């Protein structure tokens, strides 16, 4: 009897740990940007729908808190602060799919360009790519520098075009919103 109870508890524990592990990629979550002091700013919501070993996602950015700017012949939605933080969603067809080991397509939907409010035009080499990773029951993103000019033409393959070789560290003390969290 004791052996059956322990066996049942072990199996239940395995099942619960599997659920906890999958939780970051299931259901509706908030997407938050964090400034250098750790203050949170709601960017929007995301809905994850598990489908086997991957999850499809729908990202809904709350553009009501953005201001419209016309920069370099392009209309952009920008958050205002010590820098303008302009959201540049990935412009090409992509699967909107992630797994516990590959969050790159979601990172591509969370691209930003930053600039000082006093600067003229858009500087696409000032791109921000949030490198995402699962951390417990949430997803954390660390801002990395990327030249978004590489997205000027469609990629030649179906793989995410931005990878580790295109990313550089940023000076976190100089950037307004260096972190992102999804929970």
PDB file of C-alpha atoms in Angstrom:
ATOM      1  CA  UNK A   1       0.000   0.000   0.000  1.00  0.00           C
ATOM      2  CA  UNK A   2       2.790   2.433   0.979  1.00  0.00           C
ATOM      3  CA  UNK A   3       4.689   1.478  -2.162  1.00  0.00           C
ATOM      4  CA  UNK A   4       1.611   2.244  -4.335  1.00  0.00           C
ATOM      5  CA  UNK A   5       1.105   5.631  -2.606  1.00  0.00           C
ATOM      6  CA  UNK A   6       4.761   6.583  -3.122  1.00  0.00           C
ATOM      7  CA  UNK A   7       4.613   5.431  -6.726  1.00  0.00           C
ATOM      8  CA  UNK A   8       1.439   7.488  -7.303  1.00  0.00           C
ATOM      9  CA  UNK A   9       3.011  10.554  -5.654  1.00  0.00           C
ATOM     10  CA  UNK A  10       6.105  10.177  -7.820  1.00  0.00           C
ATOM     11  CA  UNK A  11       4.023   9.951 -10.998  1.00  0.00           C
ATOM     12  CA  UNK A  12       1.926  12.938  -9.928  1.00  0.00           C
ATOM     13  CA  UNK A  13       5.110  14.882  -9.235  1.00  0.00           C
ATOM     14  CA  UNK A  14       6.453  14.060 -12.671  1.00  0.00           C
ATOM     15  CA  UNK A  15       3.169  15.165 -14.232  1.00  0.00           C
ATOM     16  CA  UNK A  16       3.141  18.420 -12.254  1.00  0.00           C
ATOM     17  CA  UNK A  17       6.738  19.206 -13.107  1.00  0.00           C
ATOM     18  CA  UNK A  18       5.908  18.683 -16.778  1.00  0.00           C
ATOM     19  CA  UNK A  19       3.011  21.122 -16.471  1.00  0.00           C
ATOM     20  CA  UNK A  20       5.151  23.698 -14.704  1.00  0.00           C
ATOM     21  CA  UNK A  21       7.811  23.373 -17.362  1.00  0.00           C
ATOM     22  CA  UNK A  22       5.309  23.958 -20.181  1.00  0.00           C
ATOM     23  CA  UNK A  23       3.487  26.823 -18.437  1.00  0.00           C
ATOM     24  CA  UNK A  24       5.498  29.670 -20.012  1.00  0.00           C
ATOM     25  CA  UNK A  25       4.308  28.578 -23.463  1.00  0.00           C
ATOM     26  CA  UNK A  26       0.638  28.051 -22.587  1.00  0.00           C
ATOM     27  CA  UNK A  27      -2.258  30.467 -22.267  1.00  0.00           C
ATOM     28  CA  UNK A  28      -2.467  34.245 -22.151  1.00  0.00           C
ATOM     29  CA  UNK A  29       0.468  36.212 -20.730  1.00  0.00           C
ATOM     30  CA  UNK A  30       1.486  39.830 -20.319  1.00  0.00           C
ATOM     31  CA  UNK A  31       4.481  41.214 -22.207  1.00  0.00           C
ATOM     32  CA  UNK A  32       6.345  43.804 -20.135  1.00  0.00           C
ATOM     33  CA  UNK A  33       9.314  46.031 -20.879  1.00  0.00           C
ATOM     34  CA  UNK A  34      11.565  46.893 -17.930  1.00  0.00           C
ATOM     35  CA  UNK A  35      13.590  50.066 -17.626  1.00  0.00           C
ATOM     36  CA  UNK A  36      17.042  50.295 -16.033  1.00  0.00           C
ATOM     37  CA  UNK A  37      15.480  50.670 -12.574  1.00  0.00           C
ATOM     38  CA  UNK A  38      13.286  47.583 -13.026  1.00  0.00           C
ATOM     39  CA  UNK A  39      10.033  49.548 -13.508  1.00  0.00           C
ATOM     40  CA  UNK A  40       7.595  47.618 -15.676  1.00  0.00           C
ATOM     41  CA  UNK A  41       5.752  48.961 -18.701  1.00  0.00           C
ATOM     42  CA  UNK A  42       2.999  46.835 -20.232  1.00  0.00           C
ATOM     43  CA  UNK A  43       3.702  46.293 -23.926  1.00  0.00           C
ATOM     44  CA  UNK A  44       0.746  43.996 -24.616  1.00  0.00           C
ATOM     45  CA  UNK A  45      -0.484  40.423 -24.355  1.00  0.00           C
ATOM     46  CA  UNK A  46       0.453  37.165 -25.970  1.00  0.00           C
ATOM     47  CA  UNK A  47      -1.593  33.998 -26.318  1.00  0.00           C
ATOM     48  CA  UNK A  48       0.281  30.693 -26.553  1.00  0.00           C
ATOM     49  CA  UNK A  49      -1.539  27.649 -27.934  1.00  0.00           C
ATOM     50  CA  UNK A  50       0.423  24.391 -27.510  1.00  0.00           C
ATOM     51  CA  UNK A  51       0.441  22.062 -30.506  1.00  0.00           C
ATOM     52  CA  UNK A  52       2.593  19.065 -29.713  1.00  0.00           C
ATOM     53  CA  UNK A  53       6.213  20.072 -29.162  1.00  0.00           C
ATOM     54  CA  UNK A  54       5.635  23.690 -30.271  1.00  0.00           C
ATOM     55  CA  UNK A  55       3.287  26.529 -29.391  1.00  0.00           C
ATOM     56  CA  UNK A  56       1.638  28.874 -31.831  1.00  0.00           C
ATOM     57  CA  UNK A  57       1.393  32.426 -30.538  1.00  0.00           C
ATOM     58  CA  UNK A  58      -0.572  35.594 -31.187  1.00  0.00           C
ATOM     59  CA  UNK A  59       1.092  38.806 -30.034  1.00  0.00           C
ATOM     60  CA  UNK A  60      -1.108  41.855 -29.417  1.00  0.00           C
ATOM     61  CA  UNK A  61       0.907  45.028 -28.841  1.00  0.00           C
ATOM     62  CA  UNK A  62      -1.049  47.801 -27.090  1.00  0.00           C
ATOM     63  CA  UNK A  63      -0.384  50.662 -29.512  1.00  0.00           C
ATOM     64  CA  UNK A  64      -2.536  53.066 -27.460  1.00  0.00           C
ATOM     65  CA  UNK A  65       0.539  53.911 -25.391  1.00  0.00           C
ATOM     66  CA  UNK A  66       2.681  54.565 -28.489  1.00  0.00           C
ATOM     67  CA  UNK A  67       2.947  57.813 -30.384  1.00  0.00           C
ATOM     68  CA  UNK A  68       3.059  57.975 -34.180  1.00  0.00           C
ATOM     69  CA  UNK A  69       6.278  59.258 -35.747  1.00  0.00           C
ATOM     70  CA  UNK A  70       7.149  59.653 -39.401  1.00  0.00           C
ATOM     71  CA  UNK A  71      10.818  58.706 -39.580  1.00  0.00           C
ATOM     72  CA  UNK A  72      12.837  58.165 -42.759  1.00  0.00           C
ATOM     73  CA  UNK A  73       9.714  57.965 -44.930  1.00  0.00           C
ATOM     74  CA  UNK A  74       8.116  55.354 -42.690  1.00  0.00           C
ATOM     75  CA  UNK A  75       5.372  55.672 -40.082  1.00  0.00           C
ATOM     76  CA  UNK A  76       6.490  54.168 -36.779  1.00  0.00           C
ATOM     77  CA  UNK A  77       4.871  53.575 -33.426  1.00  0.00           C
ATOM     78  CA  UNK A  78       7.245  54.717 -30.675  1.00  0.00           C
ATOM     79  CA  UNK A  79       7.265  54.716 -26.898  1.00  0.00           C
ATOM     80  CA  UNK A  80       8.493  58.000 -25.503  1.00  0.00           C
ATOM     81  CA  UNK A  81      11.030  58.263 -22.702  1.00  0.00           C
ATOM     82  CA  UNK A  82      14.706  59.192 -22.455  1.00  0.00           C
ATOM     83  CA  UNK A  83      14.878  57.535 -25.890  1.00  0.00           C
ATOM     84  CA  UNK A  84      12.275  56.838 -28.533  1.00  0.00           C
ATOM     85  CA  UNK A  85      11.744  53.087 -28.561  1.00  0.00           C
ATOM     86  CA  UNK A  86      10.052  52.300 -31.913  1.00  0.00           C
ATOM     87  CA  UNK A  87       8.433  48.894 -32.423  1.00  0.00           C
ATOM     88  CA  UNK A  88       9.360  47.261 -35.738  1.00  0.00           C
ATOM     89  CA  UNK A  89       7.501  43.965 -36.068  1.00  0.00           C
ATOM     90  CA  UNK A  90       9.107  41.434 -38.370  1.00  0.00           C
ATOM     91  CA  UNK A  91       7.915  42.420 -41.876  1.00  0.00           C
ATOM     92  CA  UNK A  92       7.893  39.028 -43.607  1.00  0.00           C
ATOM     93  CA  UNK A  93       5.842  35.851 -43.362  1.00  0.00           C
ATOM     94  CA  UNK A  94       6.805  33.697 -40.432  1.00  0.00           C
ATOM     95  CA  UNK A  95       5.189  30.787 -38.543  1.00  0.00           C
ATOM     96  CA  UNK A  96       4.519  32.547 -35.170  1.00  0.00           C
ATOM     97  CA  UNK A  97       5.750  29.395 -33.480  1.00  0.00           C
ATOM     98  CA  UNK A  98       8.049  28.750 -30.533  1.00  0.00           C
ATOM     99  CA  UNK A  99       9.287  25.812 -28.503  1.00  0.00           C
ATOM    100  CA  UNK A 100      10.983  25.489 -25.143  1.00  0.00           C
ATOM    101  CA  UNK A 101      14.333  25.439 -26.958  1.00  0.00           C
ATOM    102  CA  UNK A 102      13.675  27.988 -29.737  1.00  0.00           C
ATOM    103  CA  UNK A 103      12.058  31.379 -29.086  1.00  0.00           C
ATOM    104  CA  UNK A 104      13.631  33.190 -32.060  1.00  0.00           C
ATOM    105  CA  UNK A 105      10.438  33.900 -34.023  1.00  0.00           C
ATOM    106  CA  UNK A 106       8.943  35.639 -31.006  1.00  0.00           C
ATOM    107  CA  UNK A 107      12.133  37.695 -30.663  1.00  0.00           C
ATOM    108  CA  UNK A 108      11.631  38.745 -34.297  1.00  0.00           C
ATOM    109  CA  UNK A 109       8.151  40.078 -33.450  1.00  0.00           C
ATOM    110  CA  UNK A 110       9.619  42.112 -30.573  1.00  0.00           C
ATOM    111  CA  UNK A 111      12.156  44.127 -32.583  1.00  0.00           C
ATOM    112  CA  UNK A 112      12.697  47.778 -31.721  1.00  0.00           C
ATOM    113  CA  UNK A 113      14.787  50.658 -32.943  1.00  0.00           C
ATOM    114  CA  UNK A 114      15.963  53.294 -30.480  1.00  0.00           C
ATOM    115  CA  UNK A 115      16.951  56.898 -31.040  1.00  0.00           C
ATOM    116  CA  UNK A 116      17.331  60.094 -29.085  1.00  0.00           C
ATOM    117  CA  UNK A 117      14.249  62.324 -29.468  1.00  0.00           C
ATOM    118  CA  UNK A 118      16.474  65.115 -30.823  1.00  0.00           C
ATOM    119  CA  UNK A 119      17.983  62.952 -33.601  1.00  0.00           C
ATOM    120  CA  UNK A 120      16.651  63.235 -37.129  1.00  0.00           C
ATOM    121  CA  UNK A 121      15.248  60.226 -38.975  1.00  0.00           C
ATOM    122  CA  UNK A 122      15.418  56.528 -38.239  1.00  0.00           C
ATOM    123  CA  UNK A 123      18.715  54.741 -37.642  1.00  0.00           C
ATOM    124  CA  UNK A 124      18.000  51.094 -38.332  1.00  0.00           C
ATOM    125  CA  UNK A 125      21.490  50.093 -37.210  1.00  0.00           C
ATOM    126  CA  UNK A 126      20.257  51.030 -33.703  1.00  0.00           C
ATOM    127  CA  UNK A 127      18.123  47.904 -33.576  1.00  0.00           C
ATOM    128  CA  UNK A 128      17.147  46.053 -30.415  1.00  0.00           C
ATOM    129  CA  UNK A 129      16.563  42.299 -30.397  1.00  0.00           C
ATOM    130  CA  UNK A 130      15.368  40.739 -27.147  1.00  0.00           C
ATOM    131  CA  UNK A 131      17.234  37.464 -26.751  1.00  0.00           C
ATOM    132  CA  UNK A 132      14.617  35.318 -25.015  1.00  0.00           C
ATOM    133  CA  UNK A 133      14.973  32.330 -22.722  1.00  0.00           C
ATOM    134  CA  UNK A 134      12.700  30.348 -20.451  1.00  0.00           C
ATOM    135  CA  UNK A 135      13.287  31.055 -16.792  1.00  0.00           C
ATOM    136  CA  UNK A 136      11.019  29.063 -14.503  1.00  0.00           C
ATOM    137  CA  UNK A 137       7.401  29.917 -15.307  1.00  0.00           C
ATOM    138  CA  UNK A 138       8.213  32.994 -17.386  1.00  0.00           C
ATOM    139  CA  UNK A 139      10.189  34.154 -20.406  1.00  0.00           C
ATOM    140  CA  UNK A 140      12.944  36.731 -19.923  1.00  0.00           C
ATOM    141  CA  UNK A 141      14.495  38.826 -22.646  1.00  0.00           C
ATOM    142  CA  UNK A 142      17.792  40.681 -22.642  1.00  0.00           C
ATOM    143  CA  UNK A 143      18.221  43.510 -25.134  1.00  0.00           C
ATOM    144  CA  UNK A 144      20.941  42.916 -27.692  1.00  0.00           C
ATOM    145  CA  UNK A 145      22.142  45.265 -30.439  1.00  0.00           C
ATOM    146  CA  UNK A 146      21.328  44.346 -34.032  1.00  0.00           C
ATOM    147  CA  UNK A 147      21.564  46.167 -37.343  1.00  0.00           C
ATOM    148  CA  UNK A 148      18.003  45.956 -38.655  1.00  0.00           C
ATOM    149  CA  UNK A 149      19.157  46.923 -42.143  1.00  0.00           C
ATOM    150  CA  UNK A 150      19.641  43.181 -42.673  1.00  0.00           C
ATOM    151  CA  UNK A 151      15.835  42.966 -42.929  1.00  0.00           C
ATOM    152  CA  UNK A 152      15.738  45.350 -45.931  1.00  0.00           C
ATOM    153  CA  UNK A 153      14.982  42.393 -48.201  1.00  0.00           C
ATOM    154  CA  UNK A 154      13.207  39.085 -47.538  1.00  0.00           C
ATOM    155  CA  UNK A 155      15.370  36.252 -46.209  1.00  0.00           C
ATOM    156  CA  UNK A 156      16.369  33.486 -48.584  1.00  0.00           C
ATOM    157  CA  UNK A 157      15.418  30.665 -46.213  1.00  0.00           C
ATOM    158  CA  UNK A 158      12.545  29.893 -43.860  1.00  0.00           C
ATOM    159  CA  UNK A 159      14.833  30.088 -40.808  1.00  0.00           C
ATOM    160  CA  UNK A 160      14.845  33.162 -38.570  1.00  0.00           C
ATOM    161  CA  UNK A 161      17.346  35.553 -40.204  1.00  0.00           C
ATOM    162  CA  UNK A 162      18.653  37.092 -36.985  1.00  0.00           C
ATOM    163  CA  UNK A 163      20.920  34.773 -35.019  1.00  0.00           C
ATOM    164  CA  UNK A 164      23.771  34.984 -32.543  1.00  0.00           C
ATOM    165  CA  UNK A 165      26.273  36.128 -35.194  1.00  0.00           C
ATOM    166  CA  UNK A 166      24.201  39.273 -35.907  1.00  0.00           C
ATOM    167  CA  UNK A 167      23.883  40.238 -32.228  1.00  0.00           C
ATOM    168  CA  UNK A 168      26.140  42.333 -30.035  1.00  0.00           C
ATOM    169  CA  UNK A 169      25.986  43.251 -26.364  1.00  0.00           C
ATOM    170  CA  UNK A 170      24.619  46.674 -25.515  1.00  0.00           C
ATOM    171  CA  UNK A 171      25.726  49.074 -22.825  1.00  0.00           C
ATOM    172  CA  UNK A 172      22.787  48.342 -20.523  1.00  0.00           C
ATOM    173  CA  UNK A 173      23.342  51.546 -18.549  1.00  0.00           C
ATOM    174  CA  UNK A 174      22.798  53.566 -21.757  1.00  0.00           C
ATOM    175  CA  UNK A 175      19.573  51.931 -22.957  1.00  0.00           C
ATOM    176  CA  UNK A 176      16.155  52.875 -21.634  1.00  0.00           C
ATOM    177  CA  UNK A 177      14.408  49.455 -21.758  1.00  0.00           C
ATOM    178  CA  UNK A 178      17.109  46.772 -21.509  1.00  0.00           C
ATOM    179  CA  UNK A 179      14.863  43.912 -20.348  1.00  0.00           C
ATOM    180  CA  UNK A 180      11.617  42.207 -21.256  1.00  0.00           C
ATOM    181  CA  UNK A 181       9.534  39.711 -19.332  1.00  0.00           C
ATOM    182  CA  UNK A 182       6.567  37.571 -20.349  1.00  0.00           C
ATOM    183  CA  UNK A 183       4.490  36.167 -17.514  1.00  0.00           C
TER     184      UNK A 183
END
